[in-house]
C-alpha cells in the first residue's frame, strides 16, 4: 500500500486531494487517545484537503445499544468535533445515517465480497470469539464492507490527471483499508473504472496513547478502566487526579524507555504531542526533577487543551437547533457527492434508472 507523505497545499487550478474519516458515537465523550491519535489531525487536514468527516452511527448499532443514548451521543460527538476545530464551513461534517447511499453501496459491495474474505477480518474474529456466535450479528460481520462503502462513496470524480484519495488510518484499521482497496479494484475490473483506490494516510503528529493504568494496552473505551482513560469532556478535578495517579515505575527519572518505563514513556508522549515538541525535549526539560513536577505540569497542559473544548461543546449542545442545522448542511454536501457516485454505480451494475 502506498504510504503518502503529508501533502502540499493544493496549487491553484488543481483540486485538493480528498480525505474521508469517521468516528463512532459509542461513548458520552471522546478520550485523549482519540484526540491525539486522530481527531487533532482531522483539524489540520482541512488546510490541505477537501474533507468529509462523519459520525458513523450505522456502525454503532452492530452491538447492543440504547436508542436514546445513540441519539444523544451522536450529537455530543458532532459538537466535540466542532469544538476541537472541525470547521463546518470548510468540511462536510455529517451523520452517516443522514446519507442513505452508505447503506445502499454497502449492499452492492457486499455482493462482491467473499464470505471467507470477510471472516478473515481480525477485528471480527476477536470480537466474535469473545461474545460467541449467537451474540454476534451479521452487521458485525459485514461492518468492514460498510466501512468500504463509507470511503468509496466519496471517491474523486473519474477523469484525466492524478486523483488522490486519502484515508487516515491507525494500525487497527489497516486491514479494513486493504479490503476497501481490493473491493474498489474488483468493482473497476468487473464494471469499468469507477473508484479511486484510497491510500492510507498516516497523519504527521499522530500519537499512539496507551492506558494510564495499563501502559502496555491501548487507551480504549471498551477495554480500559475508568482510571485508565482521560475523557475530553471530563471535569478538571478528576482529570488532574487521573494524571497524578497514572502508573509509572519504581524509579524517579523522566526518561523515555518503552520497554522498561512504559508508563512514564506514555506520559512523555502525551506531553510532547500536546506541546508540539518531541519526547527528547520533555526529557531534557525534566532532567533531575522527578515525576511529581512532571505530572503536575502535564496535568496543566491537558486541562489547558480540553477546558476550552469542553466549554465550546456544552455551548453547542445548548443550541440543538443550530447543531441540527450544521449537520443538515454537512449531510447535503456529502449527499451531493454520494448521490453522484451511486448514480454511476447503479448504471454500471445494471439497475434500471428511475426516470424523471
CSV table of C-alpha atoms in Angstrom, one decimal:
chain,number,residue,atom,x,y,z
A,1,UNK,CA,0.0,0.0,0.0
A,2,UNK,CA,1.4,3.4,-0.9
A,3,UNK,CA,2.0,5.5,2.2
A,4,UNK,CA,1.8,9.1,1.3
A,5,UNK,CA,3.7,11.9,3.0
A,6,UNK,CA,1.8,15.0,4.3
A,7,UNK,CA,0.5,16.5,1.0
A,8,UNK,CA,1.5,20.0,0.0
A,9,UNK,CA,-1.1,22.8,-0.2
A,10,UNK,CA,-3.0,22.3,-3.5
A,11,UNK,CA,-1.8,24.7,-6.2
A,12,UNK,CA,-4.2,27.0,-8.0
A,13,UNK,CA,-6.2,25.1,-10.6
A,14,UNK,CA,-5.7,21.6,-9.2
A,15,UNK,CA,-8.4,20.1,-7.0
A,16,UNK,CA,-7.4,19.4,-3.4
A,17,UNK,CA,-7.0,15.7,-2.6
A,18,UNK,CA,-10.0,14.3,-0.8
A,19,UNK,CA,-10.0,12.8,2.7
A,20,UNK,CA,-12.7,10.8,4.4
A,21,UNK,CA,-12.7,9.8,8.1
A,22,UNK,CA,-15.4,8.7,10.5
A,23,UNK,CA,-15.7,8.1,14.2
A,24,UNK,CA,-18.2,6.0,16.2
A,25,UNK,CA,-20.5,7.7,18.7
A,26,UNK,CA,-20.2,4.9,21.2
A,27,UNK,CA,-19.4,6.9,24.4
A,28,UNK,CA,-20.5,10.1,26.1
A,29,UNK,CA,-17.1,11.7,25.4
A,30,UNK,CA,-14.1,11.2,23.2
A,31,UNK,CA,-10.9,10.5,25.0
A,32,UNK,CA,-7.3,11.7,25.0
A,33,UNK,CA,-6.3,8.8,22.8
A,34,UNK,CA,-8.9,9.7,20.2
A,35,UNK,CA,-7.8,13.3,20.2
A,36,UNK,CA,-4.1,12.8,19.9
A,37,UNK,CA,-4.3,9.8,17.7
A,38,UNK,CA,-6.7,11.1,15.1
A,39,UNK,CA,-9.1,14.0,15.8
A,40,UNK,CA,-6.5,16.7,16.1
A,41,UNK,CA,-5.2,15.7,12.7
A,42,UNK,CA,-8.7,16.0,11.2
A,43,UNK,CA,-8.5,19.7,12.0
A,44,UNK,CA,-5.1,20.1,10.4
A,45,UNK,CA,-6.1,18.1,7.2
A,46,UNK,CA,-8.8,20.8,6.5
A,47,UNK,CA,-6.0,23.1,5.3
A,48,UNK,CA,-4.7,20.7,2.6
A,49,UNK,CA,-7.8,18.6,1.7
A,50,UNK,CA,-11.4,18.6,0.7
A,51,UNK,CA,-12.6,16.9,3.9
A,52,UNK,CA,-15.6,14.7,4.6
A,53,UNK,CA,-16.0,13.8,8.3
A,54,UNK,CA,-18.8,11.7,9.6
A,55,UNK,CA,-20.1,10.4,12.9
A,56,UNK,CA,-20.7,6.7,11.9
A,57,UNK,CA,-23.9,6.0,13.8
A,58,UNK,CA,-24.7,3.0,11.5
A,59,UNK,CA,-21.6,1.3,12.7
A,60,UNK,CA,-22.6,1.9,16.3
A,61,UNK,CA,-25.6,-0.4,16.1
A,62,UNK,CA,-23.6,-3.6,15.4
A,63,UNK,CA,-23.6,-4.3,19.2
A,64,UNK,CA,-26.4,-3.9,21.8
A,65,UNK,CA,-27.2,-0.2,22.5
A,66,UNK,CA,-29.9,2.1,23.8
A,67,UNK,CA,-31.6,4.3,21.1
A,68,UNK,CA,-31.8,7.4,23.3
A,69,UNK,CA,-28.1,7.0,24.2
A,70,UNK,CA,-27.2,6.7,20.5
A,71,UNK,CA,-29.1,9.8,19.6
A,72,UNK,CA,-27.5,11.8,22.4
A,73,UNK,CA,-24.0,10.5,21.7
A,74,UNK,CA,-24.3,11.2,18.0
A,75,UNK,CA,-24.9,14.9,18.8
A,76,UNK,CA,-22.3,15.1,21.5
A,77,UNK,CA,-19.8,13.6,19.1
A,78,UNK,CA,-20.6,16.2,16.4
A,79,UNK,CA,-20.4,19.0,18.9
A,80,UNK,CA,-17.0,17.9,20.2
A,81,UNK,CA,-15.6,17.7,16.7
A,82,UNK,CA,-16.7,21.3,16.0
A,83,UNK,CA,-15.3,22.3,19.4
A,84,UNK,CA,-11.9,20.8,18.5
A,85,UNK,CA,-11.7,22.8,15.3
A,86,UNK,CA,-13.5,20.9,12.6
A,87,UNK,CA,-15.0,23.8,10.6
A,88,UNK,CA,-18.4,23.1,9.1
A,89,UNK,CA,-17.8,25.8,6.5
A,90,UNK,CA,-14.7,24.1,5.2
A,91,UNK,CA,-15.5,20.4,5.8
A,92,UNK,CA,-18.6,18.3,5.3
A,93,UNK,CA,-19.5,17.2,8.9
A,94,UNK,CA,-22.4,14.8,9.0
A,95,UNK,CA,-24.1,11.8,10.5
A,96,UNK,CA,-23.7,8.6,8.4
A,97,UNK,CA,-27.4,7.7,8.7
A,98,UNK,CA,-28.3,11.1,7.1
A,99,UNK,CA,-26.8,9.8,3.8
A,100,UNK,CA,-28.7,6.6,2.8
A,101,UNK,CA,-26.2,5.9,0.0
A,102,UNK,CA,-23.8,4.5,2.6
A,103,UNK,CA,-26.1,1.5,3.2
A,104,UNK,CA,-27.0,1.1,-0.5
A,105,UNK,CA,-23.4,0.9,-1.6
A,106,UNK,CA,-22.6,-1.4,1.2
A,107,UNK,CA,-25.1,-3.9,-0.2
A,108,UNK,CA,-23.6,-3.7,-3.7
A,109,UNK,CA,-20.1,-4.2,-2.3
A,110,UNK,CA,-21.3,-7.0,0.0
A,111,UNK,CA,-22.3,-8.9,-3.1
A,112,UNK,CA,-18.7,-8.6,-4.3
A,113,UNK,CA,-17.1,-9.7,-1.0
A,114,UNK,CA,-16.2,-13.3,-0.4
A,115,UNK,CA,-17.6,-14.9,2.8
A,116,UNK,CA,-14.1,-16.1,3.7
A,117,UNK,CA,-12.6,-12.7,3.0
A,118,UNK,CA,-15.0,-11.1,5.5
A,119,UNK,CA,-14.4,-13.8,8.0
A,120,UNK,CA,-10.7,-13.2,8.0
A,121,UNK,CA,-11.0,-9.7,9.3
A,122,UNK,CA,-9.0,-9.6,12.6
A,123,UNK,CA,-11.5,-7.3,14.5
A,124,UNK,CA,-14.4,-9.6,13.6
A,125,UNK,CA,-12.5,-12.7,14.7
A,126,UNK,CA,-11.5,-11.0,18.0
A,127,UNK,CA,-15.0,-9.6,18.8
A,128,UNK,CA,-17.0,-12.7,17.7
A,129,UNK,CA,-14.7,-15.1,19.7
A,130,UNK,CA,-15.3,-13.0,22.8
A,131,UNK,CA,-19.1,-12.9,22.6
A,132,UNK,CA,-19.9,-16.2,20.9
A,133,UNK,CA,-21.6,-17.0,17.6
A,134,UNK,CA,-25.2,-16.4,18.7
A,135,UNK,CA,-24.5,-13.0,20.1
A,136,UNK,CA,-22.5,-11.9,17.0
A,137,UNK,CA,-24.6,-10.0,14.5
A,138,UNK,CA,-24.4,-10.2,10.7
A,139,UNK,CA,-23.9,-6.4,11.0
A,140,UNK,CA,-20.6,-7.0,12.9
A,141,UNK,CA,-19.6,-9.5,10.2
A,142,UNK,CA,-20.3,-7.1,7.3
A,143,UNK,CA,-19.0,-4.0,9.2
A,144,UNK,CA,-15.8,-3.7,7.1
A,145,UNK,CA,-17.9,-3.8,3.9
A,146,UNK,CA,-20.0,-0.8,5.2
A,147,UNK,CA,-16.7,0.9,6.0
A,148,UNK,CA,-15.5,0.3,2.4
A,149,UNK,CA,-18.8,1.9,1.2
A,150,UNK,CA,-18.3,4.9,3.6
A,151,UNK,CA,-14.9,5.5,1.9
A,152,UNK,CA,-15.7,4.7,-1.7
A,153,UNK,CA,-18.8,6.9,-1.9
A,154,UNK,CA,-16.5,9.9,-1.8
A,155,UNK,CA,-14.2,8.7,-4.5
A,156,UNK,CA,-12.9,11.5,-6.6
A,157,UNK,CA,-14.6,12.0,-9.9
A,158,UNK,CA,-13.2,9.9,-12.7
A,159,UNK,CA,-11.2,11.9,-15.3
A,160,UNK,CA,-7.7,12.7,-16.5
A,161,UNK,CA,-4.9,13.6,-14.2
A,162,UNK,CA,-3.9,12.2,-10.8
A,163,UNK,CA,-6.8,11.6,-8.5
A,164,UNK,CA,-5.7,11.4,-4.8
A,165,UNK,CA,-7.9,10.0,-2.1
A,166,UNK,CA,-6.6,9.7,1.5
A,167,UNK,CA,-8.0,7.8,4.5
A,168,UNK,CA,-6.3,8.5,7.8
A,169,UNK,CA,-5.8,5.1,9.5
A,170,UNK,CA,-4.3,3.6,12.6
A,171,UNK,CA,-2.7,0.1,12.7
A,172,UNK,CA,-6.0,-1.5,13.8
A,173,UNK,CA,-7.8,-0.3,10.6
A,174,UNK,CA,-5.2,-1.1,8.0
A,175,UNK,CA,-6.7,-4.5,7.2
A,176,UNK,CA,-10.1,-2.8,6.6
A,177,UNK,CA,-8.5,-0.3,4.2
A,178,UNK,CA,-6.8,-3.1,2.3
A,179,UNK,CA,-10.3,-4.7,1.9
A,180,UNK,CA,-11.6,-1.4,0.6
A,181,UNK,CA,-8.8,-1.1,-2.0
A,182,UNK,CA,-9.5,-4.8,-3.0
A,183,UNK,CA,-13.2,-4.1,-3.5
A,184,UNK,CA,-12.5,-0.9,-5.4
A,185,UNK,CA,-10.2,-2.7,-7.8
A,186,UNK,CA,-12.6,-5.7,-8.1
A,187,UNK,CA,-15.5,-3.4,-9.0
A,188,UNK,CA,-13.4,-1.5,-11.5
A,189,UNK,CA,-12.3,-4.7,-13.1
A,190,UNK,CA,-15.8,-6.0,-13.5
A,191,UNK,CA,-17.8,-2.9,-14.2
A,192,UNK,CA,-15.3,-0.3,-15.5
A,193,UNK,CA,-13.2,2.5,-13.9
A,194,UNK,CA,-15.4,3.9,-11.1
A,195,UNK,CA,-13.5,4.1,-7.8
A,196,UNK,CA,-10.1,5.5,-6.9
A,197,UNK,CA,-8.4,3.0,-4.6
A,198,UNK,CA,-7.8,5.1,-1.4
A,199,UNK,CA,-4.4,5.5,0.1
A,200,UNK,CA,-3.5,5.1,3.7
A,201,UNK,CA,-2.6,8.4,5.2
A,202,UNK,CA,-0.6,8.4,8.4
A,203,UNK,CA,-1.0,12.0,9.7
A,204,UNK,CA,2.0,13.7,11.0
A,205,UNK,CA,2.0,14.2,14.7
A,206,UNK,CA,-0.5,11.3,15.4
A,207,UNK,CA,0.4,9.8,18.7
A,208,UNK,CA,-0.4,6.3,20.0
A,209,UNK,CA,-1.6,6.8,23.5
A,210,UNK,CA,-1.9,3.9,26.0
A,211,UNK,CA,-4.0,3.3,29.1
A,212,UNK,CA,-2.8,5.3,32.1
A,213,UNK,CA,-3.2,2.3,34.4
A,214,UNK,CA,-2.1,-0.4,31.9
A,215,UNK,CA,0.5,1.4,29.8
A,216,UNK,CA,1.1,-1.6,27.6
A,217,UNK,CA,-2.5,-1.6,26.4
A,218,UNK,CA,-4.1,1.0,24.1
A,219,UNK,CA,-6.4,3.6,25.7
A,220,UNK,CA,-9.8,2.3,24.7
A,221,UNK,CA,-13.4,2.8,25.9
A,222,UNK,CA,-14.2,-0.9,25.5
A,223,UNK,CA,-11.1,-2.2,27.3
A,224,UNK,CA,-9.7,0.4,29.7
A,225,UNK,CA,-10.8,1.0,33.3
A,226,UNK,CA,-12.3,4.5,34.0
A,227,UNK,CA,-9.0,5.4,35.7
A,228,UNK,CA,-7.0,4.5,32.6
A,229,UNK,CA,-8.9,6.9,30.3
A,230,UNK,CA,-9.0,10.7,30.2
A,231,UNK,CA,-12.2,11.9,28.7
A,232,UNK,CA,-12.2,15.2,26.6
A,233,UNK,CA,-15.4,16.4,28.5
A,234,UNK,CA,-14.2,15.3,31.9
A,235,UNK,CA,-14.2,17.9,34.8
A,236,UNK,CA,-10.8,19.4,35.7
A,237,UNK,CA,-10.7,17.7,39.2
A,238,UNK,CA,-11.0,14.1,38.1
A,239,UNK,CA,-8.8,14.8,35.1
A,240,UNK,CA,-5.9,16.1,37.2
A,241,UNK,CA,-6.3,13.2,39.7
A,242,UNK,CA,-6.0,10.5,37.0
A,243,UNK,CA,-2.8,12.0,35.7
A,244,UNK,CA,-1.3,12.3,39.1
A,245,UNK,CA,-2.2,8.7,39.8
A,246,UNK,CA,-1.0,7.4,36.4
A,247,UNK,CA,1.2,4.3,36.7
A,248,UNK,CA,4.9,5.0,36.4
A,249,UNK,CA,7.6,2.8,37.9
A,250,UNK,CA,9.8,2.5,40.9
A,251,UNK,CA,12.4,5.0,39.6
A,252,UNK,CA,12.0,8.8,39.5
A,253,UNK,CA,13.8,9.6,36.3
A,254,UNK,CA,11.8,11.2,33.5
A,255,UNK,CA,13.3,9.2,30.7
A,256,UNK,CA,11.8,7.7,27.5
A,257,UNK,CA,12.2,3.9,27.6
A,258,UNK,CA,9.2,2.0,26.3
A,259,UNK,CA,10.5,-1.4,27.4
A,260,UNK,CA,11.4,-0.6,31.0
A,261,UNK,CA,9.4,2.6,31.7
A,262,UNK,CA,6.2,2.1,29.6
A,263,UNK,CA,4.1,4.3,31.9
A,264,UNK,CA,6.4,7.3,32.0
A,265,UNK,CA,7.1,7.0,28.3
A,266,UNK,CA,3.4,7.2,27.6
A,267,UNK,CA,3.0,10.3,29.7
A,268,UNK,CA,6.0,11.8,27.9
A,269,UNK,CA,4.4,11.0,24.5
A,270,UNK,CA,1.2,12.8,25.7
A,271,UNK,CA,3.2,15.8,26.9
A,272,UNK,CA,5.2,16.1,23.7
A,273,UNK,CA,2.1,15.7,21.5
A,274,UNK,CA,0.2,18.4,23.4
A,275,UNK,CA,3.1,20.9,23.3
A,276,UNK,CA,4.1,20.1,19.7
A,277,UNK,CA,7.6,19.1,20.7
A,278,UNK,CA,9.5,15.8,21.0
A,279,UNK,CA,10.0,13.3,23.9
A,280,UNK,CA,13.7,14.4,23.8
A,281,UNK,CA,12.6,18.0,24.6
A,282,UNK,CA,10.5,16.6,27.6
A,283,UNK,CA,13.4,14.5,28.8
A,284,UNK,CA,15.8,17.5,28.7
A,285,UNK,CA,13.2,19.7,30.5
A,286,UNK,CA,12.7,17.4,33.4
A,287,UNK,CA,16.3,16.1,33.8
A,288,UNK,CA,16.9,15.6,37.6
A,289,UNK,CA,13.4,16.8,38.6
A,290,UNK,CA,11.4,13.6,39.3
A,291,UNK,CA,7.9,12.6,38.5
A,292,UNK,CA,5.9,15.0,40.8
A,293,UNK,CA,6.6,18.2,38.9
A,294,UNK,CA,6.4,16.5,35.6
A,295,UNK,CA,2.9,15.1,36.3
A,296,UNK,CA,1.7,18.5,37.7
A,297,UNK,CA,2.8,20.2,34.5
A,298,UNK,CA,1.4,17.5,32.3
A,299,UNK,CA,-2.0,17.9,34.1
A,300,UNK,CA,-2.0,21.6,33.4
A,301,UNK,CA,-1.2,21.0,29.7
A,302,UNK,CA,-4.1,18.6,29.5
A,303,UNK,CA,-6.5,20.9,31.3
A,304,UNK,CA,-5.4,23.9,29.1
A,305,UNK,CA,-6.2,21.8,26.0
A,306,UNK,CA,-9.5,20.3,27.0
A,307,UNK,CA,-11.0,23.2,29.1
A,308,UNK,CA,-12.0,25.3,26.0
A,309,UNK,CA,-13.1,22.2,24.1
A,310,UNK,CA,-15.4,21.2,27.0
A,311,UNK,CA,-16.9,24.7,27.2
A,312,UNK,CA,-17.5,25.0,23.5
A,313,UNK,CA,-19.1,21.6,23.3
A,314,UNK,CA,-21.6,22.5,26.1
A,315,UNK,CA,-22.3,25.8,24.2
A,316,UNK,CA,-23.1,23.9,21.0
A,317,UNK,CA,-25.3,21.4,22.8
A,318,UNK,CA,-27.2,24.3,24.4
A,319,UNK,CA,-28.5,25.2,20.9
A,320,UNK,CA,-29.5,21.9,19.4
A,321,UNK,CA,-31.5,23.6,16.6
A,322,UNK,CA,-28.3,25.2,15.3
A,323,UNK,CA,-26.4,22.0,15.7
A,324,UNK,CA,-29.1,20.2,13.7
A,325,UNK,CA,-28.8,22.9,11.0
A,326,UNK,CA,-25.0,22.4,10.9
A,327,UNK,CA,-25.4,18.6,10.5
A,328,UNK,CA,-28.1,19.1,7.8
A,329,UNK,CA,-25.8,21.3,5.8
A,330,UNK,CA,-23.0,18.8,6.1
A,331,UNK,CA,-25.3,16.0,5.0
A,332,UNK,CA,-26.4,18.0,2.0
A,333,UNK,CA,-22.8,18.5,0.9
A,334,UNK,CA,-22.0,14.8,1.5
A,335,UNK,CA,-25.2,13.7,-0.3
A,336,UNK,CA,-24.4,15.7,-3.4
A,337,UNK,CA,-21.2,13.7,-3.8
A,338,UNK,CA,-22.6,10.3,-2.6
A,339,UNK,CA,-25.6,10.6,-4.9
A,340,UNK,CA,-23.4,11.2,-7.9
A,341,UNK,CA,-21.3,8.2,-7.1
A,342,UNK,CA,-24.3,6.0,-6.6
A,343,UNK,CA,-25.9,7.1,-9.9
A,344,UNK,CA,-22.7,5.8,-11.7
A,345,UNK,CA,-22.7,2.6,-9.6
A,346,UNK,CA,-26.4,1.8,-10.3
A,347,UNK,CA,-25.9,2.3,-14.0
A,348,UNK,CA,-22.7,0.2,-14.1
A,349,UNK,CA,-24.1,-2.7,-12.2
A,350,UNK,CA,-27.2,-2.9,-14.3
A,351,UNK,CA,-30.0,-1.4,-12.2
A,352,UNK,CA,-32.8,0.3,-14.2
A,353,UNK,CA,-32.8,4.1,-13.9
A,354,UNK,CA,-35.7,5.7,-12.1
A,355,UNK,CA,-36.5,8.2,-14.8
A,356,UNK,CA,-37.6,11.8,-14.2
